[in-house]
Amino acid sequence: MQVKQTPHIAVIGAGIAGLACATALQRAGLTVSVFDKSRGAGGRMSTRRGDGWQCDHGAQYFTARDPAFRAEVQRWCEAGSAAPWTPRLVSLPHDLPAAAPTQVEVERFVGAPRMTAPAVFLAGGLSVATDTTVEQMRSTPDGWQLRSTEGDWFPAGAGFDGVVLAIPAPQAAVLLQQPAAELAAVASRTAMRGCWAAMLNFDAPVALPFDAAFVQRGPLRWIARDSSKPGRDGAETWLLHASAEWTEDHLEDDAGQVAQLLVDAFAELGGPLPRARTAHRWRYANSQPAGQDGSVWHADLRIGLCGDWLHGGNVEGAWLSGHHLAAQVLASFTTAS
């Protein structure tokens, strides 16, 4: 197979799915431009940093079961961008008075020295425009053009030969409504729910007999000593994730009030009061798959969809989705040699 020309593909979204797709396309010889509304790459593989502290407040860890993704994670580890994490992990079910050790042994990895590191590693070899919120796209005789909230239609000359949307399903549905109603319908079939995250800072190590816990009590579903992850330094920090159900009931609440409620729930588990706390709302965090096979590519329109919401809802699924879509995109621009 050989590439007919040098197609130029726009990738909207610099999370792991978008970066995986962009990396594979660029390796195959295509020109790729990545756009993201945030200040940096990573999506929900995100880390909040403050004065003397840091805390992963999105994805907490990732597994690597698929052979292709295991090879990619090994590449990240060799580059110093990821490392295994072996926390003292317990389960806190609602009907037991004490913590119970988890029964299943799972190899877990994290970004190092923070969860954003793998995305930063991937983005380093790509053309990535941050602080660029794409709000509209249109098809022209010369290709696809995009318009952002920060400027006019681009590119000014020949348009993009294809567009990949690696963003949450609800955002993709809105962007695709006019140019690709069929794909908008695919995205609309996926329900995504939010997640409130609270980051707690302490002056001293917290005296709890575990580093992370799956929680089934009150509003919490996950808590973790961020300081236990490899490569972390600075003050003791803990991350609290609320359940999707609780988050949806409090989605529009004041962040300070949410932080206090989650701190109170942490205290009921034996945690001390923090020196400082802050909360972040992930509006689109948990998804129910849309029934697609990992990604979607419309060969006639040359528009594609990828993301964890199309492949299992986790970091590994996001990477596999982007990788899978890249193969579909390449098939549209190749011919038998």
Short mmCIF file of N, CA and C in Angstrom, two decimals, residues 164-332:
data_model
loop_
_atom_site.label_atom_id
_atom_site.label_comp_id
_atom_site.label_asym_id
_atom_site.label_seq_id
_atom_site.Cartn_x
_atom_site.Cartn_y
_atom_site.Cartn_z
N VAL A 164 -10.84 14.45 12.32
CA VAL A 164 -11.05 13.49 13.40
C VAL A 164 -11.53 14.24 14.63
N LEU A 165 -12.63 13.78 15.21
CA LEU A 165 -13.13 14.37 16.44
C LEU A 165 -12.83 13.42 17.59
N ALA A 166 -11.93 13.83 18.46
CA ALA A 166 -11.54 13.03 19.62
C ALA A 166 -11.94 13.80 20.88
N ILE A 167 -13.23 14.04 21.00
CA ILE A 167 -13.78 14.84 22.09
C ILE A 167 -14.97 14.10 22.68
N PRO A 168 -15.46 14.50 23.86
CA PRO A 168 -16.61 13.81 24.45
C PRO A 168 -17.81 13.78 23.51
N ALA A 169 -18.59 12.72 23.61
CA ALA A 169 -19.72 12.51 22.71
C ALA A 169 -20.68 13.69 22.65
N PRO A 170 -21.10 14.29 23.76
CA PRO A 170 -22.03 15.42 23.65
C PRO A 170 -21.46 16.60 22.88
N GLN A 171 -20.17 16.86 23.02
CA GLN A 171 -19.54 17.94 22.27
C GLN A 171 -19.45 17.60 20.79
N ALA A 172 -19.15 16.33 20.49
CA ALA A 172 -19.08 15.91 19.09
C ALA A 172 -20.45 16.00 18.43
N ALA A 173 -21.51 15.66 19.17
CA ALA A 173 -22.86 15.70 18.61
C ALA A 173 -23.24 17.11 18.17
N VAL A 174 -22.88 18.09 18.98
CA VAL A 174 -23.19 19.48 18.64
C VAL A 174 -22.40 19.93 17.42
N LEU A 175 -21.13 19.61 17.38
CA LEU A 175 -20.25 20.06 16.28
C LEU A 175 -20.63 19.42 14.95
N LEU A 176 -21.18 18.20 15.01
CA LEU A 176 -21.48 17.46 13.79
C LEU A 176 -22.91 17.64 13.28
N GLN A 177 -23.74 18.33 14.03
CA GLN A 177 -25.16 18.40 13.70
C GLN A 177 -25.42 18.91 12.29
N GLN A 178 -24.70 19.95 11.88
CA GLN A 178 -24.90 20.52 10.55
C GLN A 178 -24.14 19.76 9.46
N PRO A 179 -22.85 19.49 9.63
CA PRO A 179 -22.11 18.88 8.51
C PRO A 179 -22.27 17.37 8.38
N ALA A 180 -22.67 16.69 9.46
CA ALA A 180 -22.72 15.22 9.42
C ALA A 180 -23.74 14.71 10.43
N ALA A 181 -25.02 14.85 10.09
CA ALA A 181 -26.09 14.48 11.01
C ALA A 181 -26.04 13.00 11.39
N GLU A 182 -25.60 12.15 10.46
CA GLU A 182 -25.52 10.72 10.74
C GLU A 182 -24.54 10.43 11.86
N LEU A 183 -23.39 11.08 11.81
CA LEU A 183 -22.39 10.90 12.87
C LEU A 183 -22.83 11.59 14.16
N ALA A 184 -23.54 12.70 14.03
CA ALA A 184 -24.07 13.36 15.22
C ALA A 184 -25.01 12.43 15.96
N ALA A 185 -25.79 11.65 15.22
CA ALA A 185 -26.71 10.70 15.83
C ALA A 185 -25.96 9.62 16.59
N VAL A 186 -24.82 9.18 16.05
CA VAL A 186 -24.01 8.18 16.76
C VAL A 186 -23.54 8.73 18.10
N ALA A 187 -23.04 9.95 18.08
CA ALA A 187 -22.56 10.57 19.31
C ALA A 187 -23.71 10.80 20.30
N SER A 188 -24.87 11.14 19.78
CA SER A 188 -26.01 11.44 20.64
C SER A 188 -26.51 10.22 21.38
N ARG A 189 -26.20 9.04 20.87
CA ARG A 189 -26.65 7.81 21.54
C ARG A 189 -25.83 7.46 22.76
N THR A 190 -24.75 8.18 22.97
CA THR A 190 -23.89 7.90 24.13
C THR A 190 -24.20 8.86 25.27
N ALA A 191 -24.57 8.30 26.41
CA ALA A 191 -24.83 9.10 27.60
C ALA A 191 -23.54 9.24 28.39
N MET A 192 -23.16 10.48 28.71
CA MET A 192 -21.97 10.71 29.52
C MET A 192 -22.36 11.46 30.78
N ARG A 193 -21.81 11.01 31.90
CA ARG A 193 -22.13 11.62 33.18
C ARG A 193 -20.88 12.26 33.78
N GLY A 194 -21.11 13.17 34.70
CA GLY A 194 -20.01 13.94 35.26
C GLY A 194 -19.35 13.27 36.46
N CYS A 195 -18.31 13.93 36.95
CA CYS A 195 -17.60 13.47 38.15
C CYS A 195 -17.01 14.68 38.87
N TRP A 196 -17.41 14.88 40.10
CA TRP A 196 -16.77 15.89 40.93
C TRP A 196 -15.50 15.31 41.54
N ALA A 197 -14.43 16.08 41.49
CA ALA A 197 -13.15 15.69 42.08
C ALA A 197 -12.75 16.73 43.12
N ALA A 198 -12.30 16.25 44.26
CA ALA A 198 -11.78 17.15 45.29
C ALA A 198 -10.32 16.82 45.55
N MET A 199 -9.49 17.86 45.60
CA MET A 199 -8.06 17.71 45.88
C MET A 199 -7.77 18.29 47.26
N LEU A 200 -7.19 17.45 48.13
CA LEU A 200 -6.94 17.85 49.52
C LEU A 200 -5.45 17.92 49.78
N ASN A 201 -5.01 19.01 50.41
CA ASN A 201 -3.59 19.20 50.76
C ASN A 201 -3.42 19.11 52.27
N PHE A 202 -2.34 18.43 52.70
CA PHE A 202 -2.08 18.23 54.12
C PHE A 202 -0.66 18.65 54.46
N ASP A 203 -0.47 19.04 55.72
CA ASP A 203 0.86 19.42 56.18
C ASP A 203 1.73 18.22 56.50
N ALA A 204 1.11 17.06 56.74
CA ALA A 204 1.85 15.85 57.12
C ALA A 204 1.17 14.65 56.48
N PRO A 205 1.89 13.51 56.37
CA PRO A 205 1.27 12.30 55.82
C PRO A 205 0.02 11.91 56.58
N VAL A 206 -0.98 11.49 55.84
CA VAL A 206 -2.25 11.07 56.44
C VAL A 206 -2.12 9.65 56.96
N ALA A 207 -2.51 9.45 58.21
CA ALA A 207 -2.32 8.15 58.87
C ALA A 207 -3.48 7.21 58.59
N LEU A 208 -3.64 6.85 57.32
CA LEU A 208 -4.61 5.82 56.93
C LEU A 208 -3.84 4.60 56.46
N PRO A 209 -4.35 3.40 56.72
CA PRO A 209 -3.59 2.17 56.40
C PRO A 209 -3.71 1.73 54.95
N PHE A 210 -3.94 2.64 54.05
CA PHE A 210 -4.01 2.32 52.62
C PHE A 210 -3.66 3.57 51.82
N ASP A 211 -3.34 3.35 50.55
CA ASP A 211 -3.01 4.46 49.64
C ASP A 211 -4.14 4.78 48.69
N ALA A 212 -5.03 3.85 48.47
CA ALA A 212 -6.16 4.07 47.57
C ALA A 212 -7.27 3.12 47.96
N ALA A 213 -8.50 3.50 47.63
CA ALA A 213 -9.64 2.67 47.99
C ALA A 213 -10.79 2.87 47.01
N PHE A 214 -11.41 1.75 46.65
CA PHE A 214 -12.70 1.80 45.98
C PHE A 214 -13.76 1.92 47.08
N VAL A 215 -14.60 2.94 46.97
CA VAL A 215 -15.52 3.27 48.06
C VAL A 215 -16.96 3.05 47.60
N GLN A 216 -17.75 2.46 48.48
CA GLN A 216 -19.18 2.28 48.22
C GLN A 216 -20.00 2.83 49.39
N ARG A 217 -19.54 3.96 49.92
CA ARG A 217 -20.21 4.58 51.04
C ARG A 217 -20.43 6.06 50.76
N GLY A 218 -21.64 6.53 50.92
CA GLY A 218 -21.91 7.95 50.73
C GLY A 218 -21.63 8.41 49.32
N PRO A 219 -21.15 9.64 49.16
CA PRO A 219 -20.95 10.20 47.82
C PRO A 219 -19.69 9.70 47.11
N LEU A 220 -18.75 9.13 47.84
CA LEU A 220 -17.45 8.79 47.27
C LEU A 220 -17.45 7.43 46.59
N ARG A 221 -16.64 7.34 45.51
CA ARG A 221 -16.42 6.05 44.85
C ARG A 221 -14.94 5.72 44.73
N TRP A 222 -14.05 6.69 44.90
CA TRP A 222 -12.61 6.44 44.80
C TRP A 222 -11.88 7.49 45.61
N ILE A 223 -10.87 7.07 46.36
CA ILE A 223 -9.97 8.00 47.05
C ILE A 223 -8.55 7.49 46.87
N ALA A 224 -7.59 8.41 46.80
CA ALA A 224 -6.21 7.99 46.58
C ALA A 224 -5.23 8.99 47.16
N ARG A 225 -4.16 8.47 47.73
CA ARG A 225 -3.03 9.28 48.18
C ARG A 225 -2.17 9.56 46.95
N ASP A 226 -2.34 10.72 46.36
CA ASP A 226 -1.61 11.04 45.14
C ASP A 226 -0.11 10.99 45.39
N SER A 227 0.29 11.32 46.60
CA SER A 227 1.71 11.33 46.94
C SER A 227 2.34 9.95 46.89
N SER A 228 1.53 8.88 46.83
CA SER A 228 2.09 7.53 46.79
C SER A 228 2.50 7.12 45.38
N LYS A 229 2.16 7.91 44.39
CA LYS A 229 2.50 7.57 43.02
C LYS A 229 3.96 7.90 42.71
N PRO A 230 4.59 7.13 41.84
CA PRO A 230 6.02 7.34 41.56
C PRO A 230 6.30 8.71 40.95
N GLY A 231 7.40 9.31 41.40
CA GLY A 231 7.84 10.59 40.86
C GLY A 231 7.22 11.81 41.48
N ARG A 232 6.28 11.61 42.42
CA ARG A 232 5.62 12.76 43.03
C ARG A 232 6.47 13.34 44.15
N ASP A 233 6.40 14.65 44.29
CA ASP A 233 7.05 15.31 45.41
C ASP A 233 6.15 16.44 45.87
N GLY A 234 6.58 17.14 46.89
CA GLY A 234 5.75 18.21 47.42
C GLY A 234 4.87 17.73 48.56
N ALA A 235 3.86 18.51 48.89
CA ALA A 235 3.01 18.23 50.04
C ALA A 235 2.17 16.98 49.84
N GLU A 236 1.75 16.39 50.95
CA GLU A 236 0.83 15.25 50.93
C GLU A 236 -0.50 15.69 50.31
N THR A 237 -0.93 14.96 49.29
CA THR A 237 -2.20 15.28 48.64
C THR A 237 -3.04 14.02 48.47
N TRP A 238 -4.36 14.20 48.58
CA TRP A 238 -5.31 13.12 48.35
C TRP A 238 -6.33 13.58 47.32
N LEU A 239 -6.78 12.63 46.52
CA LEU A 239 -7.81 12.89 45.52
C LEU A 239 -9.08 12.13 45.90
N LEU A 240 -10.21 12.81 45.85
CA LEU A 240 -11.51 12.19 46.11
C LEU A 240 -12.36 12.31 44.86
N HIS A 241 -12.90 11.20 44.38
CA HIS A 241 -13.84 11.21 43.27
C HIS A 241 -15.22 10.83 43.77
N ALA A 242 -16.21 11.63 43.43
CA ALA A 242 -17.59 11.32 43.76
C ALA A 242 -18.18 10.37 42.73
N SER A 243 -19.24 9.68 43.12
CA SER A 243 -19.92 8.78 42.19
C SER A 243 -20.61 9.58 41.10
N ALA A 244 -20.89 8.92 39.98
CA ALA A 244 -21.59 9.58 38.88
C ALA A 244 -22.99 10.00 39.30
N GLU A 245 -23.65 9.15 40.09
CA GLU A 245 -25.01 9.46 40.51
C GLU A 245 -25.03 10.69 41.41
N TRP A 246 -24.12 10.73 42.38
CA TRP A 246 -24.06 11.88 43.30
C TRP A 246 -23.68 13.14 42.54
N THR A 247 -22.74 13.00 41.62
CA THR A 247 -22.31 14.16 40.83
C THR A 247 -23.46 14.74 40.03
N GLU A 248 -24.23 13.87 39.38
CA GLU A 248 -25.35 14.37 38.58
C GLU A 248 -26.36 15.12 39.45
N ASP A 249 -26.54 14.68 40.69
CA ASP A 249 -27.47 15.37 41.60
C ASP A 249 -26.92 16.71 42.07
N HIS A 250 -25.58 16.89 41.98
CA HIS A 250 -24.94 18.12 42.47
C HIS A 250 -24.13 18.82 41.37
N LEU A 251 -24.48 18.55 40.11
CA LEU A 251 -23.66 18.99 38.98
C LEU A 251 -23.49 20.50 38.94
N GLU A 252 -24.52 21.24 39.30
CA GLU A 252 -24.46 22.70 39.21
C GLU A 252 -24.21 23.36 40.57
N ASP A 253 -23.86 22.57 41.58
CA ASP A 253 -23.59 23.13 42.91
C ASP A 253 -22.30 23.94 42.91
N ASP A 254 -22.19 24.81 43.90
CA ASP A 254 -20.97 25.60 44.08
C ASP A 254 -19.79 24.68 44.40
N ALA A 255 -18.64 24.93 43.77
CA ALA A 255 -17.47 24.07 43.95
C ALA A 255 -17.02 24.02 45.40
N GLY A 256 -17.09 25.14 46.11
CA GLY A 256 -16.70 25.16 47.51
C GLY A 256 -17.60 24.31 48.37
N GLN A 257 -18.90 24.33 48.10
CA GLN A 257 -19.83 23.51 48.85
C GLN A 257 -19.61 22.03 48.57
N VAL A 258 -19.34 21.71 47.30
CA VAL A 258 -19.06 20.32 46.94
C VAL A 258 -17.81 19.82 47.64
N ALA A 259 -16.76 20.64 47.64
CA ALA A 259 -15.51 20.26 48.30
C ALA A 259 -15.75 19.96 49.77
N GLN A 260 -16.56 20.77 50.44
CA GLN A 260 -16.82 20.55 51.86
C GLN A 260 -17.57 19.24 52.08
N LEU A 261 -18.55 18.93 51.23
CA LEU A 261 -19.31 17.69 51.37
C LEU A 261 -18.40 16.47 51.17
N LEU A 262 -17.49 16.55 50.23
CA LEU A 262 -16.59 15.43 49.99
C LEU A 262 -15.54 15.31 51.10
N VAL A 263 -15.10 16.43 51.65
CA VAL A 263 -14.19 16.39 52.80
C VAL A 263 -14.90 15.75 53.99
N ASP A 264 -16.16 16.07 54.19
CA ASP A 264 -16.92 15.46 55.28
C ASP A 264 -17.03 13.94 55.09
N ALA A 265 -17.23 13.50 53.84
CA ALA A 265 -17.30 12.07 53.56
C ALA A 265 -15.95 11.39 53.80
N PHE A 266 -14.87 12.09 53.47
CA PHE A 266 -13.52 11.57 53.73
C PHE A 266 -13.28 11.44 55.23
N ALA A 267 -13.76 12.40 55.99
CA ALA A 267 -13.61 12.35 57.45
C ALA A 267 -14.34 11.16 58.04
N GLU A 268 -15.47 10.78 57.46
CA GLU A 268 -16.21 9.62 57.95
C GLU A 268 -15.45 8.32 57.72
N LEU A 269 -14.50 8.35 56.78
CA LEU A 269 -13.66 7.19 56.52
C LEU A 269 -12.38 7.20 57.35
N GLY A 270 -12.22 8.21 58.20
CA GLY A 270 -11.05 8.30 59.06
C GLY A 270 -10.03 9.31 58.63
N GLY A 271 -10.31 10.05 57.59
CA GLY A 271 -9.35 11.04 57.10
C GLY A 271 -9.39 12.31 57.93
N PRO A 272 -8.26 12.97 58.14
CA PRO A 272 -8.22 14.24 58.88
C PRO A 272 -8.67 15.40 58.01
N LEU A 273 -8.88 16.53 58.64
CA LEU A 273 -9.23 17.74 57.89
C LEU A 273 -8.00 18.24 57.14
N PRO A 274 -8.16 18.65 55.90
CA PRO A 274 -7.01 19.11 55.12
C PRO A 274 -6.62 20.54 55.46
N ARG A 275 -5.38 20.89 55.10
CA ARG A 275 -4.94 22.27 55.22
C ARG A 275 -5.65 23.15 54.20
N ALA A 276 -5.87 22.59 53.02
CA ALA A 276 -6.55 23.30 51.95
C ALA A 276 -7.24 22.29 51.06
N ARG A 277 -8.26 22.73 50.35
CA ARG A 277 -8.95 21.83 49.44
C ARG A 277 -9.49 22.64 48.27
N THR A 278 -9.68 21.96 47.14
CA THR A 278 -10.28 22.58 45.96
C THR A 278 -11.03 21.51 45.20
N ALA A 279 -12.01 21.92 44.42
CA ALA A 279 -12.82 20.95 43.68
C ALA A 279 -12.82 21.29 42.20
N HIS A 280 -12.97 20.25 41.39
CA HIS A 280 -13.06 20.41 39.93
C HIS A 280 -14.19 19.53 39.43
N ARG A 281 -15.00 20.07 38.54
CA ARG A 281 -16.10 19.31 37.96
C ARG A 281 -15.73 18.83 36.56
N TRP A 282 -15.71 17.52 36.39
CA TRP A 282 -15.61 16.94 35.06
C TRP A 282 -17.04 16.72 34.57
N ARG A 283 -17.46 17.50 33.61
CA ARG A 283 -18.85 17.38 33.14
C ARG A 283 -19.06 16.09 32.36
N TYR A 284 -18.04 15.67 31.62
CA TYR A 284 -18.15 14.44 30.82
C TYR A 284 -17.03 13.49 31.24
N ALA A 285 -17.34 12.58 32.15
CA ALA A 285 -16.31 11.70 32.69
C ALA A 285 -16.63 10.23 32.49
N ASN A 286 -17.88 9.85 32.72
CA ASN A 286 -18.28 8.44 32.63
C ASN A 286 -19.23 8.26 31.46
N SER A 287 -19.06 7.16 30.74
CA SER A 287 -19.87 6.97 29.54
C SER A 287 -20.44 5.56 29.48
N GLN A 288 -21.52 5.44 28.73
CA GLN A 288 -22.09 4.16 28.36
C GLN A 288 -21.86 4.00 26.87
N PRO A 289 -21.11 2.95 26.45
CA PRO A 289 -20.68 2.82 25.05
C PRO A 289 -21.84 2.93 24.07
N ALA A 290 -21.53 3.51 22.89
CA ALA A 290 -22.54 3.74 21.86
C ALA A 290 -22.79 2.52 20.98
N GLY A 291 -22.13 1.41 21.26
CA GLY A 291 -22.35 0.21 20.47
C GLY A 291 -21.52 0.14 19.21
N GLN A 292 -20.52 1.01 19.07
CA GLN A 292 -19.65 1.00 17.90
C GLN A 292 -18.39 0.19 18.20
N ASP A 293 -17.70 -0.20 17.14
CA ASP A 293 -16.53 -1.05 17.28
C ASP A 293 -15.26 -0.22 17.46
N GLY A 294 -15.19 0.51 18.53
CA GLY A 294 -13.96 1.21 18.87
C GLY A 294 -13.79 2.59 18.29
N SER A 295 -14.27 2.83 17.08
CA SER A 295 -14.17 4.13 16.44
C SER A 295 -15.15 4.15 15.27
N VAL A 296 -15.33 5.33 14.70
CA VAL A 296 -16.25 5.49 13.55
C VAL A 296 -15.56 6.33 12.49
N TRP A 297 -15.60 5.86 11.25
CA TRP A 297 -15.03 6.62 10.13
C TRP A 297 -16.03 6.65 9.00
N HIS A 298 -16.43 7.84 8.56
CA HIS A 298 -17.31 8.03 7.42
C HIS A 298 -16.43 8.33 6.22
N ALA A 299 -16.21 7.31 5.37
CA ALA A 299 -15.25 7.44 4.29
C ALA A 299 -15.66 8.48 3.26
N ASP A 300 -16.95 8.64 3.02
CA ASP A 300 -17.40 9.62 2.02
C ASP A 300 -17.20 11.05 2.52
N LEU A 301 -17.57 11.30 3.76
CA LEU A 301 -17.41 12.64 4.33
C LEU A 301 -15.98 12.89 4.80
N ARG A 302 -15.27 11.78 5.07
CA ARG A 302 -13.92 11.86 5.64
C ARG A 302 -13.93 12.58 6.98
N ILE A 303 -14.84 12.09 7.82
CA ILE A 303 -14.93 12.54 9.21
C ILE A 303 -14.90 11.30 10.10
N GLY A 304 -14.15 11.35 11.19
CA GLY A 304 -14.06 10.21 12.09
C GLY A 304 -14.29 10.60 13.54
N LEU A 305 -14.65 9.59 14.33
CA LEU A 305 -14.86 9.75 15.77
C LEU A 305 -14.02 8.73 16.51
N CYS A 306 -13.35 9.17 17.57
CA CYS A 306 -12.65 8.24 18.44
C CYS A 306 -12.69 8.79 19.85
N GLY A 307 -12.43 7.92 20.81
CA GLY A 307 -12.45 8.33 22.21
C GLY A 307 -12.76 7.17 23.12
N ASP A 308 -12.50 7.35 24.40
CA ASP A 308 -12.77 6.26 25.34
C ASP A 308 -14.25 5.90 25.37
N TRP A 309 -15.13 6.84 25.03
CA TRP A 309 -16.56 6.56 25.03
C TRP A 309 -16.98 5.59 23.94
N LEU A 310 -16.08 5.34 23.01
CA LEU A 310 -16.33 4.35 21.96
C LEU A 310 -15.61 3.03 22.21
N HIS A 311 -14.83 2.97 23.31
CA HIS A 311 -14.01 1.77 23.51
C HIS A 311 -13.71 1.56 25.00
N GLY A 312 -14.73 1.30 25.80
CA GLY A 312 -14.48 0.84 27.16
C GLY A 312 -14.41 1.90 28.23
N GLY A 313 -14.30 3.17 27.86
CA GLY A 313 -14.35 4.22 28.86
C GLY A 313 -13.12 4.39 29.72
N ASN A 314 -11.93 3.95 29.25
CA ASN A 314 -10.72 4.12 30.06
C ASN A 314 -9.55 4.54 29.16
N VAL A 315 -8.38 4.72 29.77
CA VAL A 315 -7.21 5.21 29.03
C VAL A 315 -6.80 4.23 27.94
N GLU A 316 -6.76 2.95 28.28
CA GLU A 316 -6.39 1.95 27.27
C GLU A 316 -7.39 1.97 26.12
N GLY A 317 -8.66 2.05 26.43
CA GLY A 317 -9.68 2.11 25.39
C GLY A 317 -9.54 3.35 24.52
N ALA A 318 -9.19 4.49 25.13
CA ALA A 318 -8.99 5.72 24.37
C ALA A 318 -7.86 5.55 23.36
N TRP A 319 -6.73 5.00 23.81
CA TRP A 319 -5.60 4.82 22.90
C TRP A 319 -5.95 3.84 21.79
N LEU A 320 -6.60 2.73 22.12
CA LEU A 320 -6.98 1.75 21.12
C LEU A 320 -7.97 2.33 20.12
N SER A 321 -8.89 3.17 20.60
CA SER A 321 -9.85 3.81 19.71
C SER A 321 -9.15 4.70 18.69
N GLY A 322 -8.23 5.55 19.18
CA GLY A 322 -7.47 6.41 18.27
C GLY A 322 -6.63 5.62 17.29
N HIS A 323 -6.00 4.56 17.77
CA HIS A 323 -5.16 3.71 16.92
C HIS A 323 -6.01 3.03 15.85
N HIS A 324 -7.18 2.55 16.25
CA HIS A 324 -8.09 1.87 15.33
C HIS A 324 -8.59 2.84 14.26
N LEU A 325 -8.94 4.05 14.66
CA LEU A 325 -9.42 5.03 13.69
C LEU A 325 -8.34 5.41 12.70
N ALA A 326 -7.11 5.52 13.16
CA ALA A 326 -6.01 5.87 12.25
C ALA A 326 -5.91 4.87 11.11
N ALA A 327 -6.09 3.57 11.41
CA ALA A 327 -6.03 2.55 10.37
C ALA A 327 -7.15 2.76 9.35
N GLN A 328 -8.34 3.15 9.82
CA GLN A 328 -9.45 3.41 8.91
C GLN A 328 -9.19 4.64 8.04
N VAL A 329 -8.64 5.66 8.65
CA VAL A 329 -8.33 6.87 7.89
C VAL A 329 -7.30 6.56 6.80
N LEU A 330 -6.26 5.84 7.16
CA LEU A 330 -5.21 5.51 6.19
C LEU A 330 -5.76 4.69 5.01
N ALA A 331 -6.72 3.82 5.31
CA ALA A 331 -7.31 3.01 4.24
C ALA A 331 -8.02 3.88 3.22
N SER A 332 -8.50 5.05 3.63
CA SER A 332 -9.18 5.95 2.70
C SER A 332 -8.22 6.70 1.79
#
